[in-house]
XYZ file of N, CA and C in Angstrom:
531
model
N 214.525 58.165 -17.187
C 215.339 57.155 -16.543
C 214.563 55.873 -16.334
N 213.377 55.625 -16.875
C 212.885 54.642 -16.947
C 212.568 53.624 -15.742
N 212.692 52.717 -15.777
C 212.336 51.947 -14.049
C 214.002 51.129 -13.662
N 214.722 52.466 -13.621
C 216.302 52.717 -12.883
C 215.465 52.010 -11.091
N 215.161 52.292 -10.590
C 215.049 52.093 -9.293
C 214.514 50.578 -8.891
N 213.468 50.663 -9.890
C 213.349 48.863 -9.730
C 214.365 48.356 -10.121
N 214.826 48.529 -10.966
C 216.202 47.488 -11.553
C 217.186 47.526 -10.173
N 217.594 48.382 -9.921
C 218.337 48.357 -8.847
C 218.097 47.711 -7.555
N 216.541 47.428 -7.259
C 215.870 46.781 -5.865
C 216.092 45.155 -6.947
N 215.894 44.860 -7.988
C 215.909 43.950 -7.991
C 217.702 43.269 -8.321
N 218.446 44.157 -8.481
C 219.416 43.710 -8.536
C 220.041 43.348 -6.715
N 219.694 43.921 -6.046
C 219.934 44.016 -4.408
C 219.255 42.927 -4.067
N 217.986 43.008 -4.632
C 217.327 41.090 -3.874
C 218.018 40.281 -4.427
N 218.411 40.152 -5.384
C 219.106 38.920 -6.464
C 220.489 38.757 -5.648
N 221.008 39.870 -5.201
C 222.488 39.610 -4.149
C 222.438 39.335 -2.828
N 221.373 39.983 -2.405
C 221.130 39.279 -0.925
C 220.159 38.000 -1.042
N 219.401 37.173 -2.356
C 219.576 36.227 -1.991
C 220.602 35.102 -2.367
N 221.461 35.173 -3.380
C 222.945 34.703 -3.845
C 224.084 34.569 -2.521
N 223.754 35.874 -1.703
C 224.412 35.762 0.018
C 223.991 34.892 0.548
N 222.979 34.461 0.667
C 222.294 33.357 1.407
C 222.838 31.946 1.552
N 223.324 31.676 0.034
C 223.297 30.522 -0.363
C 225.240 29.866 0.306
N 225.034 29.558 1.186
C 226.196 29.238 1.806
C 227.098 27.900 1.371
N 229.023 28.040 0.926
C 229.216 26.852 0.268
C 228.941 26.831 -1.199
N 228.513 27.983 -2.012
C 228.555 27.903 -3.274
C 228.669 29.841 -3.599
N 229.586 30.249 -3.158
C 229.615 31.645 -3.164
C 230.499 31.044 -4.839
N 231.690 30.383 -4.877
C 232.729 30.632 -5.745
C 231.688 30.383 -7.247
N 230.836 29.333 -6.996
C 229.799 28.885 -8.505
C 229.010 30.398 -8.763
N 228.421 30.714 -8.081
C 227.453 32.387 -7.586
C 227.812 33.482 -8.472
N 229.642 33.015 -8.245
C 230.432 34.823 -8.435
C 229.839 35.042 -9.501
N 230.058 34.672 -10.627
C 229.340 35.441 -12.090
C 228.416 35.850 -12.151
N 227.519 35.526 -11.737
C 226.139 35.974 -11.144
C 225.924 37.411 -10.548
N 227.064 37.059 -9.291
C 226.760 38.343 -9.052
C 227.710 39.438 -9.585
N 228.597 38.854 -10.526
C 229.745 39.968 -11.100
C 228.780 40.793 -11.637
N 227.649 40.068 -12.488
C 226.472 40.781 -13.521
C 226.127 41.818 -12.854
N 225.204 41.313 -11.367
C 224.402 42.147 -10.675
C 225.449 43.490 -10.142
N 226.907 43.094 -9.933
C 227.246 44.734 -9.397
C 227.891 45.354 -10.867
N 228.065 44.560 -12.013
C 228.269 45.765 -13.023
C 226.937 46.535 -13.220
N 225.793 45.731 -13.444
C 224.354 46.614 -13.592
C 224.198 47.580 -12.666
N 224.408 47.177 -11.380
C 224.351 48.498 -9.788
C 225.157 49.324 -10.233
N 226.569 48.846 -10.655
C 227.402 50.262 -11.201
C 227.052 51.524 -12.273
N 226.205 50.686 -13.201
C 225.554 51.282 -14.367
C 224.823 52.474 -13.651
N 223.757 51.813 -12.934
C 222.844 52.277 -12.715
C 223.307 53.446 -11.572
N 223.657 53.316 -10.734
C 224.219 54.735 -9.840
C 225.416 55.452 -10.931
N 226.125 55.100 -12.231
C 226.784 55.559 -12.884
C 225.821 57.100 -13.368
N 224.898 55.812 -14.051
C 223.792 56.952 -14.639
C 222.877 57.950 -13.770
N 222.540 57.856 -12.622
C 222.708 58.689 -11.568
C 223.656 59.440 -11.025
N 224.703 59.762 -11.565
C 225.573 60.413 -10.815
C 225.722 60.303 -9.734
N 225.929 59.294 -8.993
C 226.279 58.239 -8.067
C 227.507 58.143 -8.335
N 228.926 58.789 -8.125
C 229.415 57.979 -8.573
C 230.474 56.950 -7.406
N 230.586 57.588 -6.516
C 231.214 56.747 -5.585
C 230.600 55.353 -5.131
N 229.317 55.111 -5.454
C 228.472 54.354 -5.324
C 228.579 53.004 -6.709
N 229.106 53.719 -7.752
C 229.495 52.858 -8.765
C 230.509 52.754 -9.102
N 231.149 53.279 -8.293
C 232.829 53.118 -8.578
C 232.914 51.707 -7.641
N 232.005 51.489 -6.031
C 232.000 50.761 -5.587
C 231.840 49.520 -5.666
N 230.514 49.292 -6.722
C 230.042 48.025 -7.336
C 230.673 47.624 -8.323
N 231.251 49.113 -9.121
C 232.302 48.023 -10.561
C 233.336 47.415 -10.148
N 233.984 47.784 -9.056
C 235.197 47.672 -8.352
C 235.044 45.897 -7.718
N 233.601 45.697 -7.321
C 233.403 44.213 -6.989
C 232.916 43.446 -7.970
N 232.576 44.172 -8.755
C 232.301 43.785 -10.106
C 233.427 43.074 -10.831
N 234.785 43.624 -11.062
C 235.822 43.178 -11.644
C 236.302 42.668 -10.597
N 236.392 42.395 -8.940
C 236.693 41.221 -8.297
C 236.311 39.822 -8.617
N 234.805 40.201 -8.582
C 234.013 38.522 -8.933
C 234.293 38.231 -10.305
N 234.380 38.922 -11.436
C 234.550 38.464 -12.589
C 235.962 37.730 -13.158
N 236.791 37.532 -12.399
C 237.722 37.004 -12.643
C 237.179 35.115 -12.533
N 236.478 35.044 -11.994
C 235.506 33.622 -12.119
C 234.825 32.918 -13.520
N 234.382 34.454 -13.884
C 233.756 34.270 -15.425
C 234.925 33.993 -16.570
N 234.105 33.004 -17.255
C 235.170 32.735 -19.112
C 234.550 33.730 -19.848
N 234.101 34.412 -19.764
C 233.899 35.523 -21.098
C 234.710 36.831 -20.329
N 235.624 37.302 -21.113
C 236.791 38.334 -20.780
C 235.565 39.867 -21.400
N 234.477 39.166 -21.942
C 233.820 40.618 -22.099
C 233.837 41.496 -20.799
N 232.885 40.953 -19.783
C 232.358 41.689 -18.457
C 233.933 42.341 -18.204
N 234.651 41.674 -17.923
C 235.897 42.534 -17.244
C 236.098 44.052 -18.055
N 235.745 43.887 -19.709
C 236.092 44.935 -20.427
C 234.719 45.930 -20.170
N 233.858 45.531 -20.063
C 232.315 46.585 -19.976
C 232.668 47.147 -18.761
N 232.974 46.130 -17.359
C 233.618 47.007 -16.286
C 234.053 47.909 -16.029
N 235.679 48.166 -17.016
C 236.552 48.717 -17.147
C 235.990 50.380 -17.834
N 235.112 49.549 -19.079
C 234.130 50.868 -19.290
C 233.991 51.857 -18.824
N 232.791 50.982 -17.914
C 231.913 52.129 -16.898
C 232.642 52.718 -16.085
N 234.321 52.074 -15.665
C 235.120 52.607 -14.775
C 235.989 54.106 -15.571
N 235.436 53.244 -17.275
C 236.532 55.031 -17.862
C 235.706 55.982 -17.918
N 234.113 54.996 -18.031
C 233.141 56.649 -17.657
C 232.782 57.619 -16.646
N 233.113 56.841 -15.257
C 233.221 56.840 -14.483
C 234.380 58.340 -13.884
N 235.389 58.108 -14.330
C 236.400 58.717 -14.596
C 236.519 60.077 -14.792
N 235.723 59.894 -16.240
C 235.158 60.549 -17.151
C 234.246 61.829 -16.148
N 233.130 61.151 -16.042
C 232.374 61.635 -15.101
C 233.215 63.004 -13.797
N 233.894 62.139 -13.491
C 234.924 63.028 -12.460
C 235.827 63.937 -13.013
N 236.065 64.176 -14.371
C 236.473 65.270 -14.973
C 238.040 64.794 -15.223
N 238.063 63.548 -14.987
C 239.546 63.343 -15.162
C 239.874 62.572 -16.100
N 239.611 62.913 -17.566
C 240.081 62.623 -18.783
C 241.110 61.174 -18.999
N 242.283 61.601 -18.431
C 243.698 61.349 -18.631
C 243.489 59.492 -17.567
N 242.918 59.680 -16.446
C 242.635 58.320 -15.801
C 241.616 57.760 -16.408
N 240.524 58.459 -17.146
C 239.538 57.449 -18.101
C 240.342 56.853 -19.029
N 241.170 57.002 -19.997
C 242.146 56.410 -20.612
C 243.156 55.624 -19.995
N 243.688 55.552 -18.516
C 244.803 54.578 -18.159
C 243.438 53.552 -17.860
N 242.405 53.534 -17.123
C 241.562 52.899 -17.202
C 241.361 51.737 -18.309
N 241.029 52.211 -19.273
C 240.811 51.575 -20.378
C 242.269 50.982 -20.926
N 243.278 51.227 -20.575
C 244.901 50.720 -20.704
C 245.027 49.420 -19.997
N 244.228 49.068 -19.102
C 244.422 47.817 -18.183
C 243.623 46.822 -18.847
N 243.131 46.854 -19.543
C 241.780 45.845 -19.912
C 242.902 45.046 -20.868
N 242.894 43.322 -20.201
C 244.014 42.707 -21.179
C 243.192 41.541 -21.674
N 241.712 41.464 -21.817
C 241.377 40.423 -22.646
C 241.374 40.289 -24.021
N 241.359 39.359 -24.453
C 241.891 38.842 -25.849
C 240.319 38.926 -26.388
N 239.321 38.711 -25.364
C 238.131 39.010 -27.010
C 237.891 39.718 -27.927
N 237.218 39.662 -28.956
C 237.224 40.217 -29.747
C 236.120 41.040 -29.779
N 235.321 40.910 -28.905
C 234.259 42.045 -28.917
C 234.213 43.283 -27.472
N 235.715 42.037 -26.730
C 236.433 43.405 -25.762
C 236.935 44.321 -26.373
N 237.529 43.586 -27.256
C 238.183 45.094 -28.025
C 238.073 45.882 -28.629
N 237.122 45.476 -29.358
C 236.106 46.312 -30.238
C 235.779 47.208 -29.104
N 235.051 46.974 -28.118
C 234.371 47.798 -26.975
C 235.289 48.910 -26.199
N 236.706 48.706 -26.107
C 237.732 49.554 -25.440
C 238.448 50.248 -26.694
N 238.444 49.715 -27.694
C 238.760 50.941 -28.710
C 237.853 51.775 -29.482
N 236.831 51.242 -29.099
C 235.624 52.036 -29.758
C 235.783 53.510 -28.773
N 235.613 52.700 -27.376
C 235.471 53.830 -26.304
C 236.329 54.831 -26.458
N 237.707 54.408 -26.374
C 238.883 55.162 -26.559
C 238.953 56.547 -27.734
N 238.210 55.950 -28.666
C 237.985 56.903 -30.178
C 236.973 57.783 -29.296
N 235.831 57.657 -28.710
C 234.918 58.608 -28.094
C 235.913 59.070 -27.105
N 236.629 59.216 -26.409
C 237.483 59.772 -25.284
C 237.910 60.834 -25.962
N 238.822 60.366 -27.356
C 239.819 61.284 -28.407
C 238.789 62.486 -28.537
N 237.544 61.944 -29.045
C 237.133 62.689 -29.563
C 236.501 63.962 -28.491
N 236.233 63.728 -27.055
C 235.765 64.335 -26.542
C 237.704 65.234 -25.761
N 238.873 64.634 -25.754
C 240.147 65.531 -25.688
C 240.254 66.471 -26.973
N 240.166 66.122 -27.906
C 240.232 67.010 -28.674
C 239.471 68.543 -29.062
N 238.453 68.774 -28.290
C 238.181 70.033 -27.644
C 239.317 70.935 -27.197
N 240.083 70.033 -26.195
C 241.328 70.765 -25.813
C 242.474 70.928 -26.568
N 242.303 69.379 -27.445
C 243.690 69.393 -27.615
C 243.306 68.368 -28.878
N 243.099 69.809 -30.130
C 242.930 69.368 -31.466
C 243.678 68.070 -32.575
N 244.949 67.818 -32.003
C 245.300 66.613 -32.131
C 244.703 65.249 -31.664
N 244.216 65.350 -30.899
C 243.165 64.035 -30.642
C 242.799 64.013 -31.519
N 242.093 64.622 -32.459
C 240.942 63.898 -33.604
C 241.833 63.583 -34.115
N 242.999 63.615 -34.290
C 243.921 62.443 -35.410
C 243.763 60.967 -35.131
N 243.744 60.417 -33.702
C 243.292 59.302 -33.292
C 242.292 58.553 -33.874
N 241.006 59.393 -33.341
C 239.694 59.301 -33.677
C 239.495 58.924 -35.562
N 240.423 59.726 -36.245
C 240.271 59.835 -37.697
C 241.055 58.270 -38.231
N 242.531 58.024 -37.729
C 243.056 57.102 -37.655
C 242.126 55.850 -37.298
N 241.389 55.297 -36.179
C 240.630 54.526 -35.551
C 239.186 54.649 -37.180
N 238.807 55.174 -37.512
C 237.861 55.760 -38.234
C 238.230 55.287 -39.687
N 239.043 55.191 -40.497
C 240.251 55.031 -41.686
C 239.754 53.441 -41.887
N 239.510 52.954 -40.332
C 239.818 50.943 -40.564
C 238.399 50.663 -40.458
N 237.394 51.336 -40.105
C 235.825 50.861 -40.664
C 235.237 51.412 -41.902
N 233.775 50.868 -41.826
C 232.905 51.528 -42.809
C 231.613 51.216 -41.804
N 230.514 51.828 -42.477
C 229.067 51.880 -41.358
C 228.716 50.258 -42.005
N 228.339 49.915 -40.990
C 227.636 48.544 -40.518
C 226.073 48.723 -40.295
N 225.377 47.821 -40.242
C 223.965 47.408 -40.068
C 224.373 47.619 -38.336
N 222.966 47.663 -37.743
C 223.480 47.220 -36.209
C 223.117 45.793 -35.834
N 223.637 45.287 -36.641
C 223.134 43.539 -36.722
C 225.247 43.069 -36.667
N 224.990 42.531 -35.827
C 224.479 42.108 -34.443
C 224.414 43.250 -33.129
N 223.925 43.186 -32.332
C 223.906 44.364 -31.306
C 224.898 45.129 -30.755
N 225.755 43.966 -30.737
C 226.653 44.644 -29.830
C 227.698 45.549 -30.359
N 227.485 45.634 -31.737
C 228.662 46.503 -32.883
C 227.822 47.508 -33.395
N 226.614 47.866 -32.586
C 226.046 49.338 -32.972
C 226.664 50.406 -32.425
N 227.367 50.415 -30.903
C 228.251 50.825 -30.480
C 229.173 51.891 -31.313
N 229.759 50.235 -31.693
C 230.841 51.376 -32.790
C 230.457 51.827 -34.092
N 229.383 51.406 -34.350
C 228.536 51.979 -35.827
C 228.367 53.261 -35.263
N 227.747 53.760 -34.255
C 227.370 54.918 -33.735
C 228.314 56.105 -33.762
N 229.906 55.286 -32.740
C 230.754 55.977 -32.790
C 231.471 56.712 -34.160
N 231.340 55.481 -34.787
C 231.766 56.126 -36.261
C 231.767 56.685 -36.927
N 229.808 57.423 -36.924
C 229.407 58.088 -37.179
C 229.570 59.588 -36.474
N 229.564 59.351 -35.372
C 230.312 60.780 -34.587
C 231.783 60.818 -35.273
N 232.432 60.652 -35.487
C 234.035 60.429 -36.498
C 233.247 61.420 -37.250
N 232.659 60.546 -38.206
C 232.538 61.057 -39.200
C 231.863 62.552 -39.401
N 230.551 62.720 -38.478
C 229.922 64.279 -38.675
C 231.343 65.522 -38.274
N 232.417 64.401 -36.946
C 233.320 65.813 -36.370
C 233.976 65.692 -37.799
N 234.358 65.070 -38.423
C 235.767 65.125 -40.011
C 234.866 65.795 -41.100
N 233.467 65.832 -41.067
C 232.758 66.859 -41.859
C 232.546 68.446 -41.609
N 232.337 68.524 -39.927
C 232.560 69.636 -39.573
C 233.843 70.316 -39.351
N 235.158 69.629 -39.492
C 236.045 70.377 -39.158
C 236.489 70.877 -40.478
N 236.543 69.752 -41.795
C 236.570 70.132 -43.110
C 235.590 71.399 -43.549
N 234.562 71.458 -43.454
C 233.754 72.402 -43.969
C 234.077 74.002 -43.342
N 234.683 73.708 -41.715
C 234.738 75.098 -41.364
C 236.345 75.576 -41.617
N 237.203 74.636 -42.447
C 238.712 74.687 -42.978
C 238.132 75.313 -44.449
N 237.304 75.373 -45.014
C 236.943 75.293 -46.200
C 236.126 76.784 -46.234
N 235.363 76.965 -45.292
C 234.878 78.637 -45.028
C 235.796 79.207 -45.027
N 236.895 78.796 -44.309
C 238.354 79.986 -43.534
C 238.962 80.072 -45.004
N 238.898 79.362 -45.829
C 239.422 79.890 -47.021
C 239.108 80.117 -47.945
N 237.732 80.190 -48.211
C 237.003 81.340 -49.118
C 237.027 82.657 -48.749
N 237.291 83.827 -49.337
C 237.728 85.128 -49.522
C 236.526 85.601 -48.907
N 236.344 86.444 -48.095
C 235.119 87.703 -48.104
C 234.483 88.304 -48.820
């Protein structure tokens, strides 16, 4: 977990001193939208989660300040992992249903996610990977150039090993004994 705990003391000084600054809270907000999606991360990845349900939650308050519609969608994220986390599948997906920005690397980011959701329902409920396969149909593997589309290079690749493994063990079941 790496230096999780400093990051977090320094995300807490960076907000209590941004509190300080009296008469410029509304210029601030983005600032600190950053600092409570990172706090969210970070007690996310701790299994914290009421603790990051807390900070994403002010997280997507203050970010309505910010022009990049990304943060609202990474928010929304951590809120479907979040979710996730709590075993409740079905609200990690309405989660990710609310996210209405128009970027283009929001969306990439909430349908990428969404294909990892499918893919982790479909355990239960083998029709999910039709999603996942569908979502999967409209790429090909990418460089991870630029960063932020390794994501779904990654994901894709999970697509792809589950559509190899489900083929190959369709393909045992019907070779003879």
């Amino acid at each position: 977990q790496g230096r999780l705990p400093e990051a977090l003391a320094v995300c807490m000084n960076a907000l209590t001193a941004t509190s300080r600054r009296d008469g410029e809270s509304e210029h601030l907000a983005p600032y600190a939208a950053v600092l409570y999606q990172m706090m969210g991360q970070i007690h996310l990845e701790w299994n914290e989660l009421e603790q990051a349900e807390t900070a994403l939650q002010k997280c997507l308050e203050l970010s309505r300040f910010m022009a990049a519609g990304d943060w609202q969608a990474y928010s929304f994220t951590a809120l479907s992992r979040l979710q996730w986390a709590r075993g409740d599948l079905a609200q990690a997906f309405a989660v990710l249903n609310q996210v209405t920005s128009e970027s283009p690397r929001a969306g990439i980011a909430i349908a990428t996610w969404k294909t990892r959701l499918s893919l982790v329902h479909s355990v239960e409920h083998p029709d999910a990977m039709n999603q996942a396969f569908s979502w999967a149909a409209e790429r090909s593997l990418q460089p991870f150039e630029p960063y932020w589309t390794s994501f779904e290079t990654l994901t894709l690749i999970r697509v792809l090993i589950a559509q190899y493994r489900l083929a190959s063990h369709a393909a045992s079941k019907a070779l003879p004994d």
